[in-house]
C-alpha cells in the first residue's frame, strides 16, 4: 500500500518569479502536474500535495486531479518540516510513503516502480533514489557504506570541499516505511546552513536505508531556475522527437521544431522546419505540416498539407490543402478535400467536403455545405457591434469576389452571388443574386464640359 506526497510548498526563489516554481510550465504542463502524472503507475491509495507559497494557486492548478488531498505548510521551514505536516493525516497508516520534490518533471514512471519494488523486496525502512551527475552542484551528496547502504546525505551548501567531489546525488525521491518515518520526524533538527528541517536527515535515524541509482541522470534533474527549466525542455523535446522519428515520422531540421509530449503523430507524415505542435493535437499519416506553422489542440486528417499557417482548436478531415497564411481559430471543422488558401481566417466555421475558400476571406460563425466556392475577398459580416450572427451557405453555392454576407443570412443551394454584392437578405435555392448598384456609363462626359 502506497501513499504519495508531493512537496510543492516552496516559493522557488531562484526562479525570480511571482508564480510558484512548481506551476511553471514545461511543454504545456506544469512541473507539479508532471510529477503527479509520473506517479499514476504506482496506483497510490492516497495522494497528498504539500502546499504553502501561493497555495490557492497551486490547488486551482490541480483541480483536474480530484484525488489529491492538499496539506498546508504555512511556513516553509524545509522539506522535513513539510512532511511533518502529514502526521495528522496518516495516523495508523500501515504502508509506504513515496515522497517526491515537486520540481522533478522528467521522472519516468518505470523508475518509480523500480524504486518501490526495491524498497518492498528488501523490506527497507527507506529507499532513496540517487544518480551520478556529471555536474552535481546544488544537489545533496549521498554517502554510502559499501555500494548502496546509505550513511548520510549532505546538502551542497553544507559539504566540505572534499565532499563536493562526490558526484552521487540525492534525486529528491524517497520511499519510506511510514510507521518508521512517523517516529523519527519529531527528531529532525534545523542545525544546518539554511536553518531548515531537512527530510534528508531522517535517514540518519532509520535502518536499513538503501539507495537506488537511476540509469539516466537526466530523469532526476531538479528545476530550480530558468536555465534548468530550459535544459529540461530540451531533454523532453529530444525524448519526444526520438520517439516520433522511431515511429516513422520525418522531422526536417528537428532542432527548429517543437512538439509537446501530448501530441500524437502517425507514420509517413512530414513535419517541416519551424513548426510547433502543441496540446491535444493529432496528425494522421501522409500529411506535410510546415514550414512555419503552429497547430494547437487540433485534429488533422490524412494527406493534409498545411503551409505557413496556424490552426487552433480545429478539426480538419483528410486531403485538404491549407495555406500559405491561413488562420483557423476556434471550433473550425473542415470536410474532406477542401482548399483553404492565402490570407483566409476561419472562426467557428464548418466547411462541407470539397469546399474552397481560396483567397483573402474571413468567415466567422458560418456553416458551408459541400462543393461551395467562396470567391476571393468574400467576408461574413458576422458582428453588428453587439452580437455575433450566423451565416449559412448551401451546397454548390458560389460567391463572387468581394462579396459581403451580412449575418444573420442564409444562402440556399446552387446560388450564385455576383461579385461585389452586399447580401443582407436570405436567398432561396437556384438563384443568382446581384446586390450592388448597377454600373452607370455616361458617354462623352468630362469633369469640366466647357473645355
Ligand atoms: C532538495 C534536497 C537535495 C536534493 C535536491 C534534488 C533537501 C533538504 N534537499 O534540495 O538533497 O539533491 O532536492 O533536486 O530536501 N519544499 C516544500 N516546503 C519547504 C521547502 C521545500 O514543500 O519548506 C518543496 C519545494 O517546493 C520543492 C521541493 O520541496 O518542490 C524541494 O525543495 P528545493 O528548495 O528545490 O530543494 P533543493 O535545494 O533543490
Ligand atoms: Ca530543487
PDB file of C-alpha atoms in Angstrom, residues 17-156:
ATOM      1  CA  UNK A  17       9.052  34.782 -10.284  1.00  0.00           C
ATOM      2  CA  UNK A  18       5.777  35.623  -8.584  1.00  0.00           C
ATOM      3  CA  UNK A  19       4.407  32.305  -9.849  1.00  0.00           C
ATOM      4  CA  UNK A  20       5.196  29.395  -7.513  1.00  0.00           C
ATOM      5  CA  UNK A  21       8.019  27.366  -9.005  1.00  0.00           C
ATOM      6  CA  UNK A  22       6.014  24.160  -9.349  1.00  0.00           C
ATOM      7  CA  UNK A  23       3.447  25.953 -11.527  1.00  0.00           C
ATOM      8  CA  UNK A  24       5.948  26.932 -14.180  1.00  0.00           C
ATOM      9  CA  UNK A  25       5.097  25.215 -17.419  1.00  0.00           C
ATOM     10  CA  UNK A  26       7.251  22.697 -19.205  1.00  0.00           C
ATOM     11  CA  UNK A  27       5.914  21.870 -22.657  1.00  0.00           C
ATOM     12  CA  UNK A  28       2.345  22.853 -21.820  1.00  0.00           C
ATOM     13  CA  UNK A  29       2.044  21.196 -18.396  1.00  0.00           C
ATOM     14  CA  UNK A  30       3.146  22.484 -15.001  1.00  0.00           C
ATOM     15  CA  UNK A  31       6.065  20.890 -13.178  1.00  0.00           C
ATOM     16  CA  UNK A  32       3.829  19.626 -10.378  1.00  0.00           C
ATOM     17  CA  UNK A  33       1.322  18.091 -12.809  1.00  0.00           C
ATOM     18  CA  UNK A  34       4.143  16.230 -14.469  1.00  0.00           C
ATOM     19  CA  UNK A  35       5.304  14.890 -11.123  1.00  0.00           C
ATOM     20  CA  UNK A  36       1.751  13.817 -10.288  1.00  0.00           C
ATOM     21  CA  UNK A  37       1.353  12.075 -13.621  1.00  0.00           C
ATOM     22  CA  UNK A  38       4.595  10.162 -13.196  1.00  0.00           C
ATOM     23  CA  UNK A  39       3.115   8.630 -10.003  1.00  0.00           C
ATOM     24  CA  UNK A  40      -0.066   7.280 -11.608  1.00  0.00           C
ATOM     25  CA  UNK A  41       1.682   3.986 -12.357  1.00  0.00           C
ATOM     26  CA  UNK A  42       2.140   3.082  -8.685  1.00  0.00           C
ATOM     27  CA  UNK A  43      -1.639   3.391  -8.119  1.00  0.00           C
ATOM     28  CA  UNK A  44      -1.326   5.244  -4.808  1.00  0.00           C
ATOM     29  CA  UNK A  45      -4.005   4.746  -2.204  1.00  0.00           C
ATOM     30  CA  UNK A  46      -3.788   8.384  -1.178  1.00  0.00           C
ATOM     31  CA  UNK A  47      -2.329  11.463  -2.830  1.00  0.00           C
ATOM     32  CA  UNK A  48      -1.048  14.464  -0.898  1.00  0.00           C
ATOM     33  CA  UNK A  49       0.301  17.751  -2.166  1.00  0.00           C
ATOM     34  CA  UNK A  50       2.035  19.887   0.446  1.00  0.00           C
ATOM     35  CA  UNK A  51       1.210  23.482  -0.426  1.00  0.00           C
ATOM     36  CA  UNK A  52       2.234  26.796   1.114  1.00  0.00           C
ATOM     37  CA  UNK A  53       3.523  29.665  -1.015  1.00  0.00           C
ATOM     38  CA  UNK A  54       0.502  30.776  -3.096  1.00  0.00           C
ATOM     39  CA  UNK A  55      -1.188  27.551  -2.082  1.00  0.00           C
ATOM     40  CA  UNK A  56      -4.544  28.604  -3.512  1.00  0.00           C
ATOM     41  CA  UNK A  57      -2.993  28.965  -6.947  1.00  0.00           C
ATOM     42  CA  UNK A  58      -1.368  25.536  -6.704  1.00  0.00           C
ATOM     43  CA  UNK A  59      -4.678  23.997  -5.619  1.00  0.00           C
ATOM     44  CA  UNK A  60      -6.504  25.637  -8.517  1.00  0.00           C
ATOM     45  CA  UNK A  61      -3.930  24.320 -10.980  1.00  0.00           C
ATOM     46  CA  UNK A  62      -4.536  20.766  -9.753  1.00  0.00           C
ATOM     47  CA  UNK A  63      -8.338  20.859  -9.935  1.00  0.00           C
ATOM     48  CA  UNK A  64      -8.264  18.166 -12.605  1.00  0.00           C
ATOM     49  CA  UNK A  65      -6.833  15.752 -10.021  1.00  0.00           C
ATOM     50  CA  UNK A  66      -9.751  15.328  -7.609  1.00  0.00           C
ATOM     51  CA  UNK A  67      -7.978  12.583  -5.631  1.00  0.00           C
ATOM     52  CA  UNK A  68      -5.313  14.943  -4.336  1.00  0.00           C
ATOM     53  CA  UNK A  69      -5.580  15.993  -0.675  1.00  0.00           C
ATOM     54  CA  UNK A  70      -3.971  19.367  -0.030  1.00  0.00           C
ATOM     55  CA  UNK A  71      -1.947  19.784   3.143  1.00  0.00           C
ATOM     56  CA  UNK A  72      -0.943  23.266   4.261  1.00  0.00           C
ATOM     57  CA  UNK A  73       2.594  24.048   5.289  1.00  0.00           C
ATOM     58  CA  UNK A  74       2.078  27.598   6.454  1.00  0.00           C
ATOM     59  CA  UNK A  75       5.740  28.428   6.924  1.00  0.00           C
ATOM     60  CA  UNK A  76       8.249  26.785   4.647  1.00  0.00           C
ATOM     61  CA  UNK A  77      10.772  25.541   7.165  1.00  0.00           C
ATOM     62  CA  UNK A  78      12.245  22.818   4.992  1.00  0.00           C
ATOM     63  CA  UNK A  79      11.418  19.538   3.274  1.00  0.00           C
ATOM     64  CA  UNK A  80      11.396  17.623   6.591  1.00  0.00           C
ATOM     65  CA  UNK A  81       9.035  20.171   8.093  1.00  0.00           C
ATOM     66  CA  UNK A  82       6.797  19.744   5.021  1.00  0.00           C
ATOM     67  CA  UNK A  83       6.414  16.020   5.701  1.00  0.00           C
ATOM     68  CA  UNK A  84       5.787  16.665   9.425  1.00  0.00           C
ATOM     69  CA  UNK A  85       2.502  18.287   8.271  1.00  0.00           C
ATOM     70  CA  UNK A  86       1.317  14.827   7.192  1.00  0.00           C
ATOM     71  CA  UNK A  87       1.384  13.395  10.731  1.00  0.00           C
ATOM     72  CA  UNK A  88      -2.311  14.054  11.472  1.00  0.00           C
ATOM     73  CA  UNK A  89      -3.359  12.715   8.071  1.00  0.00           C
ATOM     74  CA  UNK A  90      -1.521   9.399   8.151  1.00  0.00           C
ATOM     75  CA  UNK A  91      -2.064   8.252  11.720  1.00  0.00           C
ATOM     76  CA  UNK A  92      -2.040   4.471  11.760  1.00  0.00           C
ATOM     77  CA  UNK A  93      -1.196   4.224   8.054  1.00  0.00           C
ATOM     78  CA  UNK A  94       0.438   0.883   7.568  1.00  0.00           C
ATOM     79  CA  UNK A  95       2.101   1.332   4.187  1.00  0.00           C
ATOM     80  CA  UNK A  96       4.874   3.133   2.375  1.00  0.00           C
ATOM     81  CA  UNK A  97       5.072   6.846   1.697  1.00  0.00           C
ATOM     82  CA  UNK A  98       6.550   7.868  -1.638  1.00  0.00           C
ATOM     83  CA  UNK A  99       7.834  11.440  -1.337  1.00  0.00           C
ATOM     84  CA  UNK A 100       8.771  13.484  -4.391  1.00  0.00           C
ATOM     85  CA  UNK A 101      10.021  17.015  -4.778  1.00  0.00           C
ATOM     86  CA  UNK A 102       7.570  18.982  -6.906  1.00  0.00           C
ATOM     87  CA  UNK A 103      10.313  20.180  -9.243  1.00  0.00           C
ATOM     88  CA  UNK A 104      11.285  16.874 -10.899  1.00  0.00           C
ATOM     89  CA  UNK A 105       9.340  16.863 -14.152  1.00  0.00           C
ATOM     90  CA  UNK A 106      11.390  14.348 -16.143  1.00  0.00           C
ATOM     91  CA  UNK A 107      10.976  11.242 -13.967  1.00  0.00           C
ATOM     92  CA  UNK A 108       9.967   8.116 -15.817  1.00  0.00           C
ATOM     93  CA  UNK A 109       7.141   6.114 -14.234  1.00  0.00           C
ATOM     94  CA  UNK A 110       9.182   2.885 -14.570  1.00  0.00           C
ATOM     95  CA  UNK A 111      11.834   4.375 -12.303  1.00  0.00           C
ATOM     96  CA  UNK A 112       9.304   4.951  -9.533  1.00  0.00           C
ATOM     97  CA  UNK A 113       8.058   1.398  -9.920  1.00  0.00           C
ATOM     98  CA  UNK A 114      11.606   0.052  -9.616  1.00  0.00           C
ATOM     99  CA  UNK A 115      12.191   2.169  -6.509  1.00  0.00           C
ATOM    100  CA  UNK A 116       9.097   0.827  -4.798  1.00  0.00           C
ATOM    101  CA  UNK A 117       9.884  -2.749  -5.837  1.00  0.00           C
ATOM    102  CA  UNK A 118      13.415  -2.472  -4.442  1.00  0.00           C
ATOM    103  CA  UNK A 119      12.075  -0.899  -1.258  1.00  0.00           C
ATOM    104  CA  UNK A 120       9.472  -3.561  -0.673  1.00  0.00           C
ATOM    105  CA  UNK A 121      11.546  -6.586  -1.690  1.00  0.00           C
ATOM    106  CA  UNK A 122      14.393  -5.575   0.661  1.00  0.00           C
ATOM    107  CA  UNK A 123      11.976  -4.530   3.395  1.00  0.00           C
ATOM    108  CA  UNK A 124      13.875  -1.286   3.842  1.00  0.00           C
ATOM    109  CA  UNK A 125      12.938   1.438   6.285  1.00  0.00           C
ATOM    110  CA  UNK A 126      13.691   3.840   3.439  1.00  0.00           C
ATOM    111  CA  UNK A 127      14.925   3.653  -0.141  1.00  0.00           C
ATOM    112  CA  UNK A 128      16.326   6.750  -1.789  1.00  0.00           C
ATOM    113  CA  UNK A 129      16.654   7.463  -5.491  1.00  0.00           C
ATOM    114  CA  UNK A 130      20.158   8.594  -6.421  1.00  0.00           C
ATOM    115  CA  UNK A 131      22.062   9.476  -9.575  1.00  0.00           C
ATOM    116  CA  UNK A 132      25.595  10.062 -10.737  1.00  0.00           C
ATOM    117  CA  UNK A 133      25.524  13.621 -12.002  1.00  0.00           C
ATOM    118  CA  UNK A 134      28.256  14.964 -14.251  1.00  0.00           C
ATOM    119  CA  UNK A 135      27.651  18.351 -12.654  1.00  0.00           C
ATOM    120  CA  UNK A 136      26.356  17.738  -9.124  1.00  0.00           C
ATOM    121  CA  UNK A 137      26.490  21.371  -7.967  1.00  0.00           C
ATOM    122  CA  UNK A 138      23.438  22.284  -5.916  1.00  0.00           C
ATOM    123  CA  UNK A 139      22.393  18.728  -5.091  1.00  0.00           C
ATOM    124  CA  UNK A 140      22.645  16.914  -1.778  1.00  0.00           C
ATOM    125  CA  UNK A 141      25.520  14.399  -1.885  1.00  0.00           C
ATOM    126  CA  UNK A 142      24.908  10.800  -0.921  1.00  0.00           C
ATOM    127  CA  UNK A 143      27.463   8.860   1.111  1.00  0.00           C
ATOM    128  CA  UNK A 144      27.184   5.092   1.366  1.00  0.00           C
ATOM    129  CA  UNK A 145      28.624   2.176   3.218  1.00  0.00           C
ATOM    130  CA  UNK A 146      29.535  -0.335   0.553  1.00  0.00           C
ATOM    131  CA  UNK A 147      27.696   0.331  -2.664  1.00  0.00           C
ATOM    132  CA  UNK A 148      24.158   1.011  -1.630  1.00  0.00           C
ATOM    133  CA  UNK A 149      23.661   1.192   2.123  1.00  0.00           C
ATOM    134  CA  UNK A 150      23.100   4.839   2.899  1.00  0.00           C
ATOM    135  CA  UNK A 151      25.118   6.531   5.607  1.00  0.00           C
ATOM    136  CA  UNK A 152      24.368  10.202   5.149  1.00  0.00           C
ATOM    137  CA  UNK A 153      23.067  12.912   2.811  1.00  0.00           C
ATOM    138  CA  UNK A 154      24.869  16.243   2.981  1.00  0.00           C
ATOM    139  CA  UNK A 155      23.411  19.295   1.259  1.00  0.00           C
ATOM    140  CA  UNK A 156      25.669  21.018  -1.259  1.00  0.00           C
TER     141      UNK A 156
END
